[in-house]
Amino acid sequence: MQDTPLNIVQGRDLSFIREVEAESGQKVSNCYQCGNCSAGCPAAFTYDLQTNQIMRAVQLGLKDKVLNSKSIWMCLSCSTCSLRCPNNIDVANVMETLRHMARRENRVNVPVMNKFWLSFLNTVRAFGRSFEIGTMVLYMLRSLRLTTDVDLAPGALSKGKLGFKPHVVPDGGAKAVARIFRRYEERARREGVRP
Amino acid sequence: MSTSMKIGYYPGCSAKGSSLDYELSSSEVCRILGIVSSEIDEWNCCGSTPAHAVSTELSAALCTRNLVQATKQGADIVMTPCPSCLSNLRHARERMQNPEFKKRVDELLDEPAPEVLPEATSVMQMIGKLCSAEDIKSHVRQSLAGIRIAPYYGCLMSRPAELMNFGDPENPTLMEELLAACGADSVLDFPLKTECCGASAGIPHRPLTSVNSGRILDVAVKMEADCICVCCPLCQMNLDLRQKQAERQVNAKFGIPVLYYTQLMGLAFGCDPKTLGLNKLIVSADRIVDRIRALNTARKEAQGGNAA
Amino acid sequence: MRIGVFVCHCGSNIAGTVDCKAAAESALSLPDVVYATDLMYSCAEPGQAAIEKAIHDYALTGVVVASCSPRMHEPTFRRTVERAGLNRYMFEMANIREHVSWIGKDKVANTNKACELIAMAVAKLRNDRPLHSQSFDVTKKVLIIGGGIAGIQAALDCADGGIPVILVEREPTIGGKMAKLDKTFPTVDCSACILGPKMVDVAQHPNITLYACSEVEDITGYVGNFDVTIRKKTTYVDWDKCTGCGACTEKCPSKNVPDRFNENVGLTTAINIPFPQAIPKRASINPDYCRKLTTGKCGICAKICPTKAIDYERKDELINVKVGSVIAATGYDLMDWTVYEEYGGGRYPDVITSLQYERLLNASGPTGGHIKRPSDGKEPKRIVFIQCVGSRDKSIGRPLCSGFCCMYTAKQAVLTKDHIPDSQSYVFYMDIRAAGKLYDEFTRRAVEEYGTEYIRGRVSKIYPDGNGQLIVCGSDTLLGQRVEVPCDLVVLAVGINASKGASHLAEKLRISYDQYGFFLEGHPKLRPVETNTAGVFLAGVCQGTKDIPSSVAQGSAAAAKVLSLFARDKLENDPQIAHVNAARCVACGKCIRCCPFGAIREEEFRGQLKAKVIDTVCQGCGLCTATCPQGAIQLSHATDNEILAEVNQLCQF
């Protein structure tokens, strides 16, 4: 609701600020809103909230605004923001923390990003190593974007850049990796969060 | 080149697929420089961006398993060509020093990880550490002099600075030093050398990659670079395989070859372009190969002429 | 002994967390304490009157006041007890505010601690002895270090007040940074036009002796009597003969010398005069570039000089002067901004500092006042100014605000429009700090009348686009969007440090300095031009960032301090100094070697060599007393017995 003014007394979730600070290890009140993080962000043009606005919203404890934002999913983790922050805040770490928090609460506002990651991780789970064509196929099925990157296929295939067969970790290694995933998912379920 | 250090080699998944050429050229260059390593048994995917985007603990578990595998075969240090793998391995090793975090990760593994895990480094840093400029020079058969090279590291290799320990995070210079040892005298002061190429967003959000890669390609072309020199499989893919997408995005024509630094070093060492995987590049590097050859021949003739 | 104890409430400052009444009552049980009470404000007139009255009524011979830090009010209470007829050193102060009430909330614990501190003060007082100052002569002459606007103002004010001034300037000319500026904010009047007359006054004032190209080599002594050694660096030109005609500079064949005065934009000759209005207007040779000095071949300037002033053999000279007071006015330098690799780290020629831009604007600068960018000499049409480069940046250890950048950036944007009417300026800023008189109005004019675009956000990166333009990547945090400005020239408002070498000078002057090299004032509010070394005063940016009006005001303030110091014919020393017990001294000489003031010498005493403290030189630092293996040197008012009495008292609890 953009029209209603924010009640700065009641509209804030102070425990959210503490949680973000604890999990990221960053002190968000150190941010003085210079905007350097936004200025250098390669993904800024895809954001609904600029990085400094995310930081501001965290400072104010606006949990819904932050965790429902698209930006936290579009972040590329290049950490340009952290590198150039004049206040030594690891902004990329804050972004990743917010992404983890949103996922645990089952708020995924850019499903394609999530679908891509899951497709990638599915192949790792299956074979122990990532499998590029497998990732693509799974992603296309999940996202129903069946023409994704088809323009690249002829070049990549003719150069032998993409193998049709996955590389499976030998000697039971793949199974060991699958066990890591299984335990991870079981634990997430036990803890009542989205894996 | 001899060293008492036992190096465990971690190729990373793309080495077996989209960056086969990186794998070919870096193993060839290491062989020539006498850097001996053995591939880690049963290595698995580091999880790349998707794993840490989903969960730091999952990412660390996948990485830790590799570091443990390396330890089991007696490696003192793990070496990888890929900056993304390196970043994940280093992050995992650092985070595992926190007992609480380690406990959570150990729960995901078959058995708890040892307290001490081996360090990870890049092939580039290993070459820089073990080989002096003189060592490298001694292998050069055809100099890279006269080739205008735009060195491009991408965003992961040099940051976070404290973790990656790769010189100035805004202006690393190791690649330039290696190229200079190969005779390169026209390496550009490339201002976008550590800007992000758009990373793994190419599949789910193409413009994110094409806009950022497009800018890098655009400036390299305007600076009249003959080629871009990279050290990251993802950067290479975005700048080369996805170059056409970037051209459409920013409405320009680039046609600039994007080579791994190991391919350029291999060319300088006189390797057959095919053994360096140059045939796998989407934008052909033939004219770079030809130009290196032509410039070297011309120089030799000029020298011969002077002698006569 | 009859001791009175006064426990101060300091309003609620102390009484809020200390039971002052109980503390006073408990003091009554201490030995020799015959009177104790609590007072609302002991430093106020009624409080002091109460202390004086108690001294008379109870025939007190010593007083303890338990209140605040002795830093501000110890002198107050010493005068109080003196007025009542006691020796001023028969007084002790217990700090129960900074050390107790302000740092703890537990009233019981605080009161206990206050009682302990009072007991210690009483124990010390019982060992105190009356001390008496000695008076000594004053050399009524002042040394001013630094010939920028602050030093110039201080020099002129002192000289007008009849005090002989020695003005030492490191550079070949006085004028400092102000001489490099084109115009000054907020009036946009010509810097040289307002500074020039003052520089000429310095040159012509009968009371001012100017040493340019000179630095303070060494300084010893104490307030009223400093011995100063000045190194007059050789310029290879006899300045008594040089007339500043400039013939040498025209003929000098070494023409590719970086021009320091022009902030290294543009070139000069190996022998040069910094700028036309230089004071002194004398030529000097840069030995790194002079062909005669580097290769032995040339000598053209010597041949051409009509007064035969050139002397390639000329050496540095050392000059000794005696002064009674020193004013440091050493100014500032820009921080090394090349740490910003994201701005090119100094590798892009068209990314320059604001001081370099000032030279491009200046008619006496390398481009004759036409703005031409360094790379290709083209007139820039689009200029980006970036503020806070090296300021308010914790990531490089510089959280400070450099103070005047907001204002000069607005001025430079205005001047840019004046020079190039079809230009457009952009200013990236975080906050506009324009707190001076007519300052905010000025920045508004830059926007409203001169069309300067202010964009609120820091700049993440600058890169050349390969087509001769620079791309500035910033963000507009008010709009919530990334901003890119393709431009022809970028001007960085680079943050400031104290002048290079300021910390070395501070050590010579025995004054404190902070992490940026800025000298520490005596008190941040109430002693802004004094230092903690008597007789040494501060003026201008050497103390902390400030603009021209403030620097001038501080120059005058420092001069007033000197004049008031010199209004007396004799000064009194502080009697809290070291004394040698000749019977114990074995003349090992360790004290002489450790004394930082050279205040101890060997003297014959009944046929034997003994250490002897020169009363007026000793500053009472106590190093010698801690060093003496025999315990033969004692510091008055901090003797071993006095300190041990305090410790013993504390250990009883």
Coordinates of C-alpha atoms in Angstrom, one line a residue, chain C residues 361-604:
Chain C
L361 CA 40.6 28.2 -13.7
N362 CA 43.3 30.6 -12.6
A363 CA 44.5 33.2 -15.0
S364 CA 48.1 32.7 -13.7
G365 CA 47.7 28.9 -14.1
P366 CA 49.2 26.7 -16.8
T367 CA 46.3 27.3 -19.2
G368 CA 46.1 31.0 -18.7
G369 CA 42.7 30.6 -17.1
H370 CA 41.1 28.7 -20.0
I371 CA 39.7 25.4 -18.9
K372 CA 41.4 22.7 -20.9
R373 CA 41.4 19.1 -20.0
P374 CA 44.8 17.5 -19.4
S375 CA 44.6 14.6 -21.9
D376 CA 44.1 16.5 -25.1
G377 CA 43.7 20.2 -24.2
K378 CA 40.0 20.2 -25.3
E379 CA 37.6 22.5 -23.6
P380 CA 35.3 20.2 -21.5
K381 CA 31.6 20.7 -21.9
R382 CA 30.3 18.3 -19.4
I383 CA 32.1 18.3 -16.0
V384 CA 31.3 16.0 -13.1
F385 CA 32.3 17.0 -9.6
I386 CA 32.5 14.3 -7.0
Q387 CA 32.4 15.2 -3.3
C388 CA 33.7 13.3 -0.3
V389 CA 36.6 11.6 -2.1
G390 CA 38.6 10.5 0.9
S391 CA 36.2 12.1 3.3
R392 CA 33.5 10.4 5.4
D393 CA 34.9 7.1 4.2
K394 CA 35.5 4.6 7.0
S395 CA 36.6 1.9 4.6
I396 CA 39.9 3.8 4.1
G397 CA 40.1 4.9 7.7
R398 CA 38.9 8.5 7.0
P399 CA 35.6 9.1 8.7
L400 CA 36.2 12.9 8.9
C401 CA 34.4 15.5 7.0
S402 CA 36.9 17.8 5.2
G403 CA 34.7 20.7 5.9
F404 CA 35.1 23.1 3.0
C405 CA 34.7 20.8 -0.1
C406 CA 30.9 21.4 -0.4
M407 CA 31.5 25.1 -0.7
Y408 CA 34.4 25.2 -3.1
T409 CA 32.6 22.6 -5.3
A410 CA 29.7 24.9 -5.6
K411 CA 32.1 27.7 -6.4
Q412 CA 33.9 25.7 -9.0
A413 CA 30.6 24.8 -10.7
V414 CA 29.6 28.5 -10.8
L415 CA 33.0 29.4 -12.2
T416 CA 32.8 26.7 -14.8
K417 CA 29.6 28.2 -16.1
D418 CA 31.2 31.6 -16.2
H419 CA 34.2 30.3 -18.2
I420 CA 32.2 28.0 -20.5
P421 CA 28.6 29.2 -20.8
D422 CA 27.5 26.2 -22.8
S423 CA 28.9 23.8 -20.2
Q424 CA 26.9 21.7 -17.8
S425 CA 28.2 20.7 -14.4
Y426 CA 27.0 17.8 -12.3
V427 CA 27.8 17.4 -8.6
F428 CA 27.6 14.1 -6.8
Y429 CA 27.1 14.8 -3.1
M430 CA 25.9 13.1 0.0
D431 CA 24.9 16.1 2.1
I432 CA 25.6 19.8 1.3
R433 CA 27.3 21.3 4.4
A434 CA 27.0 25.0 4.0
A435 CA 26.8 26.3 7.5
G436 CA 28.7 29.6 7.2
K437 CA 27.4 33.1 6.6
L438 CA 25.8 33.3 3.2
Y439 CA 27.0 29.8 2.4
D440 CA 23.7 28.0 1.9
E441 CA 22.5 30.9 -0.2
F442 CA 25.5 30.4 -2.4
T443 CA 25.0 26.7 -3.0
R444 CA 21.4 27.5 -3.9
R445 CA 22.6 30.1 -6.5
A446 CA 24.8 27.4 -8.0
V447 CA 21.7 25.3 -8.6
E448 CA 19.1 28.0 -9.3
E449 CA 21.1 30.6 -11.3
Y450 CA 23.9 28.5 -12.7
G451 CA 22.0 25.3 -13.5
T452 CA 24.3 23.0 -11.7
E453 CA 22.8 19.5 -11.4
Y454 CA 23.2 18.2 -7.9
I455 CA 22.8 14.4 -7.7
R456 CA 22.5 12.9 -4.3
G457 CA 24.7 9.8 -4.1
R458 CA 28.2 8.5 -4.1
V459 CA 30.0 7.5 -7.2
S460 CA 30.9 3.8 -7.5
K461 CA 33.1 3.9 -10.6
I462 CA 34.6 6.1 -13.3
Y463 CA 35.9 4.6 -16.5
P464 CA 37.0 5.8 -19.9
D465 CA 34.5 4.6 -22.5
G466 CA 37.2 4.2 -25.2
N467 CA 35.9 7.2 -27.2
G468 CA 37.5 10.0 -25.2
Q469 CA 34.8 10.4 -22.6
L470 CA 34.6 9.3 -19.1
I471 CA 31.6 7.5 -17.7
V472 CA 30.7 8.3 -14.1
C473 CA 28.6 5.6 -12.5
G474 CA 26.6 6.9 -9.6
S475 CA 23.2 6.7 -8.2
D476 CA 20.4 9.2 -7.4
T477 CA 19.2 8.0 -4.0
L478 CA 16.4 10.5 -4.1
L479 CA 15.1 9.0 -7.3
G480 CA 16.1 5.5 -6.4
Q481 CA 17.9 4.8 -9.6
R482 CA 21.4 4.3 -11.0
V483 CA 22.8 7.3 -12.9
E484 CA 25.5 7.3 -15.5
V485 CA 27.0 10.6 -16.7
P486 CA 29.2 10.6 -19.8
C487 CA 31.5 13.6 -19.4
D488 CA 34.7 15.2 -20.5
L489 CA 36.3 16.0 -17.1
V490 CA 35.9 14.7 -13.6
V491 CA 37.0 16.9 -10.6
L492 CA 37.4 15.1 -7.3
A493 CA 36.9 17.0 -4.0
V494 CA 39.7 15.2 -2.3
G495 CA 39.8 15.1 1.5
I496 CA 42.6 16.7 3.5
N497 CA 45.3 15.7 5.9
A498 CA 47.5 17.9 7.9
S499 CA 50.4 19.2 5.9
K500 CA 53.1 16.6 5.1
G501 CA 55.6 16.4 7.9
A502 CA 53.2 17.9 10.5
S503 CA 53.7 15.0 12.9
H504 CA 57.5 15.5 12.9
L505 CA 57.0 19.2 13.6
A506 CA 54.6 18.3 16.4
E507 CA 57.2 16.2 18.0
K508 CA 59.7 19.0 17.8
L509 CA 57.2 21.4 19.4
R510 CA 56.1 18.7 21.9
I511 CA 52.5 19.1 21.0
S512 CA 50.0 16.3 20.3
Y513 CA 48.4 15.4 17.0
D514 CA 45.7 13.1 15.8
Q515 CA 45.6 10.3 13.2
Y516 CA 45.4 12.8 10.3
G517 CA 48.3 14.8 11.7
F518 CA 46.1 17.7 12.9
F519 CA 47.5 19.4 16.0
L520 CA 45.6 19.0 19.2
E521 CA 44.2 22.2 20.7
G522 CA 44.3 22.8 24.5
H523 CA 40.5 22.3 24.8
P524 CA 38.1 21.5 21.9
K525 CA 35.9 24.4 22.8
L526 CA 37.6 26.7 25.3
R527 CA 41.2 26.6 24.3
P528 CA 41.0 26.4 20.5
V529 CA 44.3 28.1 19.6
E530 CA 46.4 27.0 22.6
T531 CA 48.2 23.7 22.9
N532 CA 49.2 21.7 26.0
T533 CA 52.7 23.1 25.6
A534 CA 52.9 26.6 27.1
G535 CA 53.8 29.3 24.6
V536 CA 52.9 27.2 21.5
F537 CA 49.8 28.3 19.7
L538 CA 47.9 27.1 16.6
A539 CA 46.3 28.9 13.6
G540 CA 44.5 27.6 10.6
V541 CA 43.9 24.2 9.2
C542 CA 46.9 22.6 11.0
Q543 CA 44.5 22.3 13.9
G544 CA 41.6 20.9 11.9
T545 CA 39.7 21.6 8.8
K546 CA 38.5 25.2 8.3
D547 CA 37.8 27.7 5.6
I548 CA 39.5 31.0 4.9
P549 CA 37.5 33.2 7.2
S550 CA 38.0 30.8 10.1
S551 CA 41.7 30.4 9.4
V552 CA 42.0 34.2 9.4
A553 CA 40.1 34.5 12.6
Q554 CA 42.3 31.8 14.2
G555 CA 45.4 33.6 12.9
S556 CA 44.3 36.7 14.7
A557 CA 43.3 34.7 17.8
A558 CA 46.7 33.1 18.0
A559 CA 48.3 36.5 17.6
A560 CA 46.2 37.9 20.5
K561 CA 47.4 35.0 22.7
V562 CA 51.0 35.9 21.9
L563 CA 50.4 39.6 22.5
S564 CA 48.8 38.8 25.9
L565 CA 51.6 36.5 26.8
F566 CA 54.1 39.2 25.9
A567 CA 52.2 41.9 27.8
R568 CA 54.1 40.7 30.9
D569 CA 57.8 41.3 31.4
K570 CA 58.3 38.2 33.5
L571 CA 56.7 34.8 33.5
E572 CA 56.3 32.4 36.4
N573 CA 57.2 28.8 36.2
D574 CA 55.2 25.9 37.4
P575 CA 56.9 24.7 40.6
Q576 CA 55.7 21.1 40.0
I577 CA 59.2 20.2 38.8
A578 CA 61.9 17.7 39.5
H579 CA 64.5 18.2 42.3
V580 CA 67.7 16.3 42.9
N581 CA 68.6 15.1 46.4
A582 CA 72.3 15.6 46.0
A583 CA 73.1 13.2 48.9
R584 CA 71.6 10.3 47.0
C585 CA 72.7 11.2 43.4
V586 CA 75.6 9.1 42.1
A587 CA 76.0 11.1 38.9
C588 CA 75.2 8.2 36.7
G589 CA 73.8 10.6 34.1
K590 CA 70.7 8.5 33.2
C591 CA 68.4 11.4 34.0
I592 CA 70.3 13.7 31.7
R593 CA 70.0 11.3 28.9
C594 CA 66.3 10.6 29.3
C595 CA 65.2 14.2 29.8
P596 CA 63.3 15.3 26.6
F597 CA 63.7 19.0 27.5
G598 CA 67.4 19.1 28.2
A599 CA 66.5 20.4 31.7
I600 CA 69.2 18.5 33.6
R601 CA 72.9 19.1 33.7
E602 CA 75.9 18.0 35.8
E603 CA 77.2 20.4 38.3
E604 CA 79.9 20.3 41.0

